[in-house]
XYZ file of N, CA and C in Angstrom:
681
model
N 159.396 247.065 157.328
C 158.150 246.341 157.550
C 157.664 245.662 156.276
N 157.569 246.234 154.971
C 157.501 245.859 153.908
C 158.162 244.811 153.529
N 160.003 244.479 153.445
C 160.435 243.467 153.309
C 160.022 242.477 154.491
N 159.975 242.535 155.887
C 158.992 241.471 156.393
C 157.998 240.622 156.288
N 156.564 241.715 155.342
C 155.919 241.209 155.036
C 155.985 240.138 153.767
N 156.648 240.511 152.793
C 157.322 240.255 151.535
C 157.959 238.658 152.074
N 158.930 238.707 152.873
C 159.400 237.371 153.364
C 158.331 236.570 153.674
N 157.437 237.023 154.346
C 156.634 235.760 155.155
C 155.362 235.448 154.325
N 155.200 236.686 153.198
C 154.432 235.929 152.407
C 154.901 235.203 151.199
N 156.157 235.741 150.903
C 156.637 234.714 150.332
C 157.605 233.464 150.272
N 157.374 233.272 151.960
C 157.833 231.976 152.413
C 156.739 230.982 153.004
N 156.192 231.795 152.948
C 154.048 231.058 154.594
C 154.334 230.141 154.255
N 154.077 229.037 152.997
C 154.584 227.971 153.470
C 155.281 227.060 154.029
N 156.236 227.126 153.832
C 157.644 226.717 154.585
C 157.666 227.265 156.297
N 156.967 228.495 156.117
C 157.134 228.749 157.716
C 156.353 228.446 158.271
N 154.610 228.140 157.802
C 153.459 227.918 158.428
C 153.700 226.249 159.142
N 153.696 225.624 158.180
C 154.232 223.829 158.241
C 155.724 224.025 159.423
N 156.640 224.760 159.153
C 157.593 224.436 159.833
C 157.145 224.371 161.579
N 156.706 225.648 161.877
C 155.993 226.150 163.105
C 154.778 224.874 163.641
N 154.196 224.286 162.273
C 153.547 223.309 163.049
C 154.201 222.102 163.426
N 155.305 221.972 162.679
C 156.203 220.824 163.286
C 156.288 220.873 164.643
N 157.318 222.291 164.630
C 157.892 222.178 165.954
C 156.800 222.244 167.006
N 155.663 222.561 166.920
C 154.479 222.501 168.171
C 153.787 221.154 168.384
N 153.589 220.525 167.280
C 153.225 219.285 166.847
C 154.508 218.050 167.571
N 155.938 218.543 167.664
C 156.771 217.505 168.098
C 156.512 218.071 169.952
N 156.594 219.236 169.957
C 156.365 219.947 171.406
C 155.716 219.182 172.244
N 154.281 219.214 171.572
C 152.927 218.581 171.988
C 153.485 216.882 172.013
N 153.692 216.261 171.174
C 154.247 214.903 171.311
C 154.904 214.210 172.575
N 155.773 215.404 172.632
C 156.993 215.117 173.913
C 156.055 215.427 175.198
N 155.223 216.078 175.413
C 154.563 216.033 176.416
C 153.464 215.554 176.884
N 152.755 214.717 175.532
C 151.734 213.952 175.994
C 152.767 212.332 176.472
N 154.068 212.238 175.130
C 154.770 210.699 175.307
C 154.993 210.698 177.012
N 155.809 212.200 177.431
C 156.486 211.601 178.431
C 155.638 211.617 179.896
N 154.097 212.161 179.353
C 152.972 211.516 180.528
C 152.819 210.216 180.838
N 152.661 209.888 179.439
C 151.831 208.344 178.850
C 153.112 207.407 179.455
N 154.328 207.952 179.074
C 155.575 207.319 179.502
C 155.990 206.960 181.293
N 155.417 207.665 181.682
C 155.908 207.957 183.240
C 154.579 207.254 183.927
N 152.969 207.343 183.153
C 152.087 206.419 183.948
C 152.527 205.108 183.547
N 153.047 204.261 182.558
C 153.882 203.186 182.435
C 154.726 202.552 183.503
N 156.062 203.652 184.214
C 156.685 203.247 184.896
C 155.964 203.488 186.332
N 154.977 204.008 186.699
C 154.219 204.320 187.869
C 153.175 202.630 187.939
N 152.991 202.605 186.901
C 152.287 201.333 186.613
C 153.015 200.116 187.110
N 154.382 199.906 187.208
C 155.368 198.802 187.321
C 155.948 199.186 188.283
N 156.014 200.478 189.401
C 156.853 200.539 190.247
C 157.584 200.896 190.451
N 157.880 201.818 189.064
C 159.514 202.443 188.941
C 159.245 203.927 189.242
N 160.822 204.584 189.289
C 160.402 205.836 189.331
C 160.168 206.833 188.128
N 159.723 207.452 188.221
C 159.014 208.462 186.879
C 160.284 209.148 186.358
N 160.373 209.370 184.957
C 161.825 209.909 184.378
C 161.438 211.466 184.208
N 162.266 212.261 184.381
C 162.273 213.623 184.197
C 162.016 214.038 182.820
N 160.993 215.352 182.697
C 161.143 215.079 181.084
C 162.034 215.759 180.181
N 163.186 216.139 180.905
C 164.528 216.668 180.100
C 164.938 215.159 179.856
N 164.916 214.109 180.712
C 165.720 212.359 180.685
C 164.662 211.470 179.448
N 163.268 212.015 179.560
C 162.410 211.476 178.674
C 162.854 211.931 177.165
N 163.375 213.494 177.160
C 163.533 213.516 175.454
C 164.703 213.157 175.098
N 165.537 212.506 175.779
C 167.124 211.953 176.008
C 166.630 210.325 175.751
N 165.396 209.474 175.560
C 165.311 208.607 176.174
C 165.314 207.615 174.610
N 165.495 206.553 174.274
C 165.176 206.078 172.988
C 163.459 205.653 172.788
N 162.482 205.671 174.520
C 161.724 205.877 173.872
C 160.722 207.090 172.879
N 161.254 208.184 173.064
C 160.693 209.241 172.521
C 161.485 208.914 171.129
N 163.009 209.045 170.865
C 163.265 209.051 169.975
C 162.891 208.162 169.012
N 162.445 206.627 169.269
C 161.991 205.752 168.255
C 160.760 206.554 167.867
N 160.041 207.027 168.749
C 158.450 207.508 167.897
C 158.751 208.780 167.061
N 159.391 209.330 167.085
C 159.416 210.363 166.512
C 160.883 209.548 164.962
N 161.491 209.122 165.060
C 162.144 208.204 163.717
C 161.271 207.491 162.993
N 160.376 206.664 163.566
C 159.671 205.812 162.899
C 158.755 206.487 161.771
N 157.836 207.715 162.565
C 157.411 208.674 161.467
C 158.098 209.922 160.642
N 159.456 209.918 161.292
C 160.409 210.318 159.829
C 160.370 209.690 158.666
N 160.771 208.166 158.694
C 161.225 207.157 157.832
C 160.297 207.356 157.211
N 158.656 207.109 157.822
C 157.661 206.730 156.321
C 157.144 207.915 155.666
N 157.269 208.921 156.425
C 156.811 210.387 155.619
C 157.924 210.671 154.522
N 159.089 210.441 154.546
C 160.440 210.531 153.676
C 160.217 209.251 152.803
N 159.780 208.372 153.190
C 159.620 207.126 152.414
C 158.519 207.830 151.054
N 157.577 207.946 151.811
C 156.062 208.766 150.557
C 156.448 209.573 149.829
N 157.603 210.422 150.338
C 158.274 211.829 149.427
C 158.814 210.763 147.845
N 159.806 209.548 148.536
C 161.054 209.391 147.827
C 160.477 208.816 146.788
N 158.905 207.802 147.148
C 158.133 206.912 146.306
C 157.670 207.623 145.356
N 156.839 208.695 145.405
C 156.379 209.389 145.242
C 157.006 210.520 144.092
N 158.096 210.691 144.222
C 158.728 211.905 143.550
C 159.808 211.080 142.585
N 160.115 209.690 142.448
C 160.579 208.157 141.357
C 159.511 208.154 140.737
N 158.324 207.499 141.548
C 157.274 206.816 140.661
C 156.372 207.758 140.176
N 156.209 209.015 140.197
C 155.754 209.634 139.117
C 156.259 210.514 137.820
N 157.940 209.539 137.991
C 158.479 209.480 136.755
C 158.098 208.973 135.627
N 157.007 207.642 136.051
C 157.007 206.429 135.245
C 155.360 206.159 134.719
N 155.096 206.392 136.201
C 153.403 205.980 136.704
C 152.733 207.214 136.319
N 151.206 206.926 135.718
C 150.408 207.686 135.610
C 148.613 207.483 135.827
N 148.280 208.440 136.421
C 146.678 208.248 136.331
C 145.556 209.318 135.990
N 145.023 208.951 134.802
C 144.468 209.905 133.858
C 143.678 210.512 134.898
N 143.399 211.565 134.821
C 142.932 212.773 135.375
C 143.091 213.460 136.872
N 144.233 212.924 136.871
C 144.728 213.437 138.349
C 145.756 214.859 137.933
N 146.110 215.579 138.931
C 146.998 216.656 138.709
C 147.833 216.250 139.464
N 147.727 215.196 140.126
C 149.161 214.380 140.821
C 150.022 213.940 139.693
N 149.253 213.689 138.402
C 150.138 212.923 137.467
C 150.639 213.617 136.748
N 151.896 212.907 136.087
C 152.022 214.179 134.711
C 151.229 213.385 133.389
N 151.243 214.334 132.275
C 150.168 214.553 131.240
C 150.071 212.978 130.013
N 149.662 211.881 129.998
C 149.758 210.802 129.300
C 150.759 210.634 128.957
N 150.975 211.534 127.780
C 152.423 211.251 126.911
C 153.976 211.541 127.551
N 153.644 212.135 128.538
C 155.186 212.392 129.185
C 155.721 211.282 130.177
N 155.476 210.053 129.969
C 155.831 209.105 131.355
C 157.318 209.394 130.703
N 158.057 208.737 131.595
C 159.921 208.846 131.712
C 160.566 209.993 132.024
N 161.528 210.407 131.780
C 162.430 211.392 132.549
C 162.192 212.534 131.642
N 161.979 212.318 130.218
C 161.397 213.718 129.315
C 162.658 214.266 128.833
N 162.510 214.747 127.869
C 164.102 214.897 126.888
C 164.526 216.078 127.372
N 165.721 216.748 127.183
C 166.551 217.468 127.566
C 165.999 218.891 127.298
N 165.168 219.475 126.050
C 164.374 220.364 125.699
C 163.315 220.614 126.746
N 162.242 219.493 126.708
C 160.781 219.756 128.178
C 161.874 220.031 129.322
N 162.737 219.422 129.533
C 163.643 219.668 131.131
C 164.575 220.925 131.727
N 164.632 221.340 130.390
C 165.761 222.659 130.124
C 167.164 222.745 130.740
N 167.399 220.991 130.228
C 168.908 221.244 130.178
C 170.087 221.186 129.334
N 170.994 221.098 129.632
C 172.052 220.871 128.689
C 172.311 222.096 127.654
N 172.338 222.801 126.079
C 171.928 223.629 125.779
C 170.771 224.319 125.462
N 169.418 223.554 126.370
C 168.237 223.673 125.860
C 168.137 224.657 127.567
N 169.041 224.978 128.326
C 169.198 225.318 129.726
C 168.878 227.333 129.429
N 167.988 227.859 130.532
C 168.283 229.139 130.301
C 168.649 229.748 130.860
N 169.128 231.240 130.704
C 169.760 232.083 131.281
C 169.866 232.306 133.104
N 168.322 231.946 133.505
C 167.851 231.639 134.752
C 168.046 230.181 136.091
N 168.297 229.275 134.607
C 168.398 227.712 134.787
C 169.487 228.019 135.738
N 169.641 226.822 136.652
C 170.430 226.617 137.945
C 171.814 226.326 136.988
N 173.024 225.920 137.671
C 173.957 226.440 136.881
C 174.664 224.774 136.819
N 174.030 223.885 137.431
C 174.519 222.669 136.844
C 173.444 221.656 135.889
N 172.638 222.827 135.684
C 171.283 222.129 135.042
C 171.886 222.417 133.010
N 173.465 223.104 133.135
C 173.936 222.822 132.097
C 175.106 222.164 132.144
N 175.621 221.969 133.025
C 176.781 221.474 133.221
C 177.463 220.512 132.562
N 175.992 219.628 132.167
C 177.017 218.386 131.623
C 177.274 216.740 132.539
N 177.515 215.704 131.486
C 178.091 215.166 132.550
C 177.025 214.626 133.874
N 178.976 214.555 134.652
C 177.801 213.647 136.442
C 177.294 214.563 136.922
N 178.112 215.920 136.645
C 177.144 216.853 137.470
C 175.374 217.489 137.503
N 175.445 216.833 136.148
C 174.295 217.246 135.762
C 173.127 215.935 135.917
N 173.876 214.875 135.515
C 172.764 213.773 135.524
C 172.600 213.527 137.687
N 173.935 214.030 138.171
C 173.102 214.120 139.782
C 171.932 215.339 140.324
N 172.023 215.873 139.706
C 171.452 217.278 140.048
C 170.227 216.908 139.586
N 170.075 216.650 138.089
C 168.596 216.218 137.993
C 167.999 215.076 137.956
N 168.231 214.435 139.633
C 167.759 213.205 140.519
C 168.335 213.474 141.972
N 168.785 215.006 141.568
C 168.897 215.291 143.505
C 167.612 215.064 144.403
N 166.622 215.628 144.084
C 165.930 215.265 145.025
C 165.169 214.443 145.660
N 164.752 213.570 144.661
C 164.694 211.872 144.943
C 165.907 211.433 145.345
N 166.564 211.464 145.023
C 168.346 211.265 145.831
C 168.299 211.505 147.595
N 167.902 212.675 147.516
C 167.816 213.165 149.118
C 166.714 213.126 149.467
N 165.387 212.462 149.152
C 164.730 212.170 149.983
C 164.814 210.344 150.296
N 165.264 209.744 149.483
C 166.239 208.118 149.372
C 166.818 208.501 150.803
N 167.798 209.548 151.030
C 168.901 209.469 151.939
C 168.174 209.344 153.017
N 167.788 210.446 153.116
C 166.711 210.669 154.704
C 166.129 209.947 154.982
N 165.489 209.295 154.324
C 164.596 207.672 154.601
C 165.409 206.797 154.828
N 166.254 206.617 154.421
C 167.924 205.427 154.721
C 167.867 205.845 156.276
N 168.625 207.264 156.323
C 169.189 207.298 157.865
C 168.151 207.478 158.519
N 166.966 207.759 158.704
C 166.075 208.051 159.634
C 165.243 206.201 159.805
N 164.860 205.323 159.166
C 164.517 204.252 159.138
C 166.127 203.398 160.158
N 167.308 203.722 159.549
C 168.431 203.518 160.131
C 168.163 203.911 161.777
N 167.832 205.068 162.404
C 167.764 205.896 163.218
C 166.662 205.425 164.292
N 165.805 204.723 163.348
C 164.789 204.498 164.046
C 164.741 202.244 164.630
N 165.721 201.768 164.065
C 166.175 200.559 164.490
C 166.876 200.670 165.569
N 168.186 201.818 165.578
C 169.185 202.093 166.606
C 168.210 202.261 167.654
N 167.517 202.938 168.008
C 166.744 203.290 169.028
C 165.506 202.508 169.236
N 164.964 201.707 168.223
C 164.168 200.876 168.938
C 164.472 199.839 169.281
N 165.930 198.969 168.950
C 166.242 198.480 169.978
C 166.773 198.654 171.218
N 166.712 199.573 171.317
C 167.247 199.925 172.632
C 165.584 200.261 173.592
N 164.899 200.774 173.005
C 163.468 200.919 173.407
C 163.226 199.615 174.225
N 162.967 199.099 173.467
C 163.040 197.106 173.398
C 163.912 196.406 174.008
N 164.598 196.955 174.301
C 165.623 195.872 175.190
C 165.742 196.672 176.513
N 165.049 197.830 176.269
C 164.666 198.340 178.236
C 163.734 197.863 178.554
N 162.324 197.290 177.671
C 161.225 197.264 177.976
C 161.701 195.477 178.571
N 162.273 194.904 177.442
C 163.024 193.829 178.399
C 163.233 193.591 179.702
N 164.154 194.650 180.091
C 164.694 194.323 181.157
C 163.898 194.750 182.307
N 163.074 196.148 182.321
C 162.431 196.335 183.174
C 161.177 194.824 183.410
N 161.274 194.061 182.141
C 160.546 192.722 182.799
C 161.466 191.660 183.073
N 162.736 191.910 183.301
C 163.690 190.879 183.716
C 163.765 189.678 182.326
N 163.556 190.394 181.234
C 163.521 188.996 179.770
C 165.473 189.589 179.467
N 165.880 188.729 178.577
C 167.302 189.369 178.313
C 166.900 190.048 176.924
N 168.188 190.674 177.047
C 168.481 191.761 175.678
C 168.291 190.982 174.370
N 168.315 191.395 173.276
C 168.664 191.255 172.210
C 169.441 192.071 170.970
N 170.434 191.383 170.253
C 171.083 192.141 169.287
C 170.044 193.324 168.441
N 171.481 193.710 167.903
C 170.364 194.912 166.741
C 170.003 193.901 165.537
N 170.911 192.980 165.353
C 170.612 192.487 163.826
C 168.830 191.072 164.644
N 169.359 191.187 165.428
C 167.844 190.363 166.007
C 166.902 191.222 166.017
N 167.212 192.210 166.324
C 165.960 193.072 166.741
C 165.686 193.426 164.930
N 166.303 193.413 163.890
C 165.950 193.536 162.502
C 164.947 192.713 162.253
N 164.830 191.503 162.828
C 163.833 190.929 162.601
C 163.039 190.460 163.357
N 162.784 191.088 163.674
C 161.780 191.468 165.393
C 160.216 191.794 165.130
N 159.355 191.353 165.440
C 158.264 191.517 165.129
C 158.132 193.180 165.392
N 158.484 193.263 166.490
C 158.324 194.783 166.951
C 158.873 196.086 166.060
N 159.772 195.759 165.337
C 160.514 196.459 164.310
C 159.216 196.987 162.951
N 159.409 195.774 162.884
C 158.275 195.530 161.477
C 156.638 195.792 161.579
N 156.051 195.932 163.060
C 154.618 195.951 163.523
C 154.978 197.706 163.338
N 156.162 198.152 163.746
C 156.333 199.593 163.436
C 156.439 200.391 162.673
N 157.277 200.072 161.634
C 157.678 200.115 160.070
C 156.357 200.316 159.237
N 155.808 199.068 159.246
C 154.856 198.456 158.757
C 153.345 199.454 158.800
N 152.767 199.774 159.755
C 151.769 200.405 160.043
C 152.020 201.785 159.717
N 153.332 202.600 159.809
C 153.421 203.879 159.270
C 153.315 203.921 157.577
N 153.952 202.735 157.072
C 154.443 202.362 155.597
C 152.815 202.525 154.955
N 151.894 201.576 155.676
C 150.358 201.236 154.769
C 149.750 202.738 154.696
N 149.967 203.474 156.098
C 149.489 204.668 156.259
C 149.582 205.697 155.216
N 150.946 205.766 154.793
C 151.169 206.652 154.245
C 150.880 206.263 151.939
N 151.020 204.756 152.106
C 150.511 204.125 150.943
C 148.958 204.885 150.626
N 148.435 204.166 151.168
C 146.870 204.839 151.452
C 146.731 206.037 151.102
N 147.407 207.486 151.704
C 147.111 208.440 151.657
C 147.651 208.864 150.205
N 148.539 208.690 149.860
C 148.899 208.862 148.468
C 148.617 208.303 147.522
N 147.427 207.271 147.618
C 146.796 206.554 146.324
C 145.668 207.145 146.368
N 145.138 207.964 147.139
C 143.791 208.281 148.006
C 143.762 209.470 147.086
N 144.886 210.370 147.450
C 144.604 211.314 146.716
C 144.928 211.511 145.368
N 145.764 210.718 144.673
C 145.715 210.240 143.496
C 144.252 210.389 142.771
N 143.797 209.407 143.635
C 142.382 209.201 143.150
C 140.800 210.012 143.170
N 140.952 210.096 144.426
C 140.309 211.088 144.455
C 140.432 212.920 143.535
N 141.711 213.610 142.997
C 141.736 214.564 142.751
C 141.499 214.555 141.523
N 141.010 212.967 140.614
C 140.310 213.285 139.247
C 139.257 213.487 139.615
N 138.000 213.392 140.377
C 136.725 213.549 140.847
C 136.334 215.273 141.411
N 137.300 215.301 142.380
C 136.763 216.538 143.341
C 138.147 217.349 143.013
N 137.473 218.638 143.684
C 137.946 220.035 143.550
C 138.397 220.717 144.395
N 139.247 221.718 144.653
C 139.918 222.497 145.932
C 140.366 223.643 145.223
N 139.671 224.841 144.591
C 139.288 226.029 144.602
C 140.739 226.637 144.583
N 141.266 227.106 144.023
C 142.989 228.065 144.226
C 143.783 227.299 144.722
N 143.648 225.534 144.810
C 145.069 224.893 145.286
C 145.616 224.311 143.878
N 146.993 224.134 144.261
C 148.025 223.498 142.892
C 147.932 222.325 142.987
N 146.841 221.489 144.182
C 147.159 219.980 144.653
C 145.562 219.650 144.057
N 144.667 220.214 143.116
C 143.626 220.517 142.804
C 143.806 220.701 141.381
N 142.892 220.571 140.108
C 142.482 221.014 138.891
C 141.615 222.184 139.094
N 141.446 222.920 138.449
C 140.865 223.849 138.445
C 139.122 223.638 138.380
N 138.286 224.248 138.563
C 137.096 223.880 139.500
C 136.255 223.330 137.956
N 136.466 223.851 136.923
C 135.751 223.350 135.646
C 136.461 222.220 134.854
N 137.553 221.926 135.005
C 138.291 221.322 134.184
C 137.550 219.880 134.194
N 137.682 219.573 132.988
C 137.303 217.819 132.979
C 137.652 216.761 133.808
N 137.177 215.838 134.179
C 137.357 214.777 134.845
C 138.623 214.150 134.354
N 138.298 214.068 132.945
C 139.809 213.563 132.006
C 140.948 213.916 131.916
N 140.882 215.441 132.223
C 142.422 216.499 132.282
C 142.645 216.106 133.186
N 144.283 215.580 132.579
C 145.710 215.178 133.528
C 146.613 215.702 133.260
N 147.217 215.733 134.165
C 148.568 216.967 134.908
C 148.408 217.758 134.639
N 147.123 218.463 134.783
C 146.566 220.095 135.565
C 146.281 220.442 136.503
N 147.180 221.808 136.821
C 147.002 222.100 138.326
C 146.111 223.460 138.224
N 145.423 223.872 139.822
C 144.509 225.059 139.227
C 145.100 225.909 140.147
């Protein structure tokens, strides 16, 4: 019982967020494939089953489209505050450290310790990939899921076509498709917004025991402190 507890408190995050995914996509699929089926009740057709609805490219485009830009905010986000800074945020790091930071602040190469991951001395490609893996892989996921989310919205789009008797269109047409980009586009500003927002806002205000927070006294001016 002890190691149970031990796990889940020292995972709650990862498991709390995960659990809301999956209820959060749950909930999705069953409001889409209402909203989806008064659509085709609307035009005459018959209503799709909702095992055929989560099979369908329209569920799958909505649920890609907000892959792409949430992976997009990670990838922006975790580059550009290599470079970028804004004094008194704890989003930022500390004035003098913009760039990648020498091999000593990073602890690699022989500046690596006993604990250090084991290609964080390695050397070499192995080492200069490792420390840009994860901007690396959140790059990827935004590639294939933005990828993921064209495949299927044209196909979205070229049913919505046909159920109005208009003809199909290619994928590389549908690239430049208003509909592509009205999609893209509105998740992209969304998620811009929210990450300049709090940028900004977290030199001003306070959040009590969070790491996404300065600590409740700290100066307006202290940057890259977390509380």
């Amino acid at each position: 019982m002890t190691r149970d507890r031990s796990f889940l408190r020292d995972n709650g995050l990862t498991l709390v967020f995960g659990a809301g995914f999956l209820l959060s996509l749950a909930g999705q699929a069953i409001a889409g494939h209402a909203d989806f089926n008064n659509q085709l009740i609307a035009e005459d057709l018959q209503p799709l089953s909702f095992g055929g609805y989560l099979l369908s490219s329209d569920f799958a485009v909505d649920v890609t489209e907000n892959w792409q830009s949430e992976y997009l905010q990670f990838f922006l986000y975790i580059f550009g505050t290599v470079w970028l800074l804004q004094r008194g945020s704890p989003e930022s790091k500390q004035l003098h450290k913009a760039g990648p930071e020498s091999d000593a602040e990073q602890k690699t190469g022989k500046y690596a310790k006993p604990d250090s991951p084991r290609w964080a001395s390695a050397g070499g490609s192995r080492q200069v990939w490792y420390s840009r893996s994860l901007g690396t892989l959140m790059c990827t996921l935004f590639l294939l899921s933005w990828l993921a989310q064209s495949v299927t919205g044209v196909a979205a789009y070229n049913e919505q076509h046909l159920r109005e008797l208009q003809a199909p269109i290619s994928w590389f047409e549908y690239l430049g498709a208003a509909d592509f980009w009205a999609r893209t586009l509105q998740n992209w500003q969304s998620e811009l917004l929210a990450v300049g927002s709090m940028a900004i806002f977290s030199v001003y205000l306070r959040q009590r025991g969070s790491p996404e927070s300065k600590p409740v006294g700290s100066s307006h001016e202290a940057t890259g402190v977390e509380g």
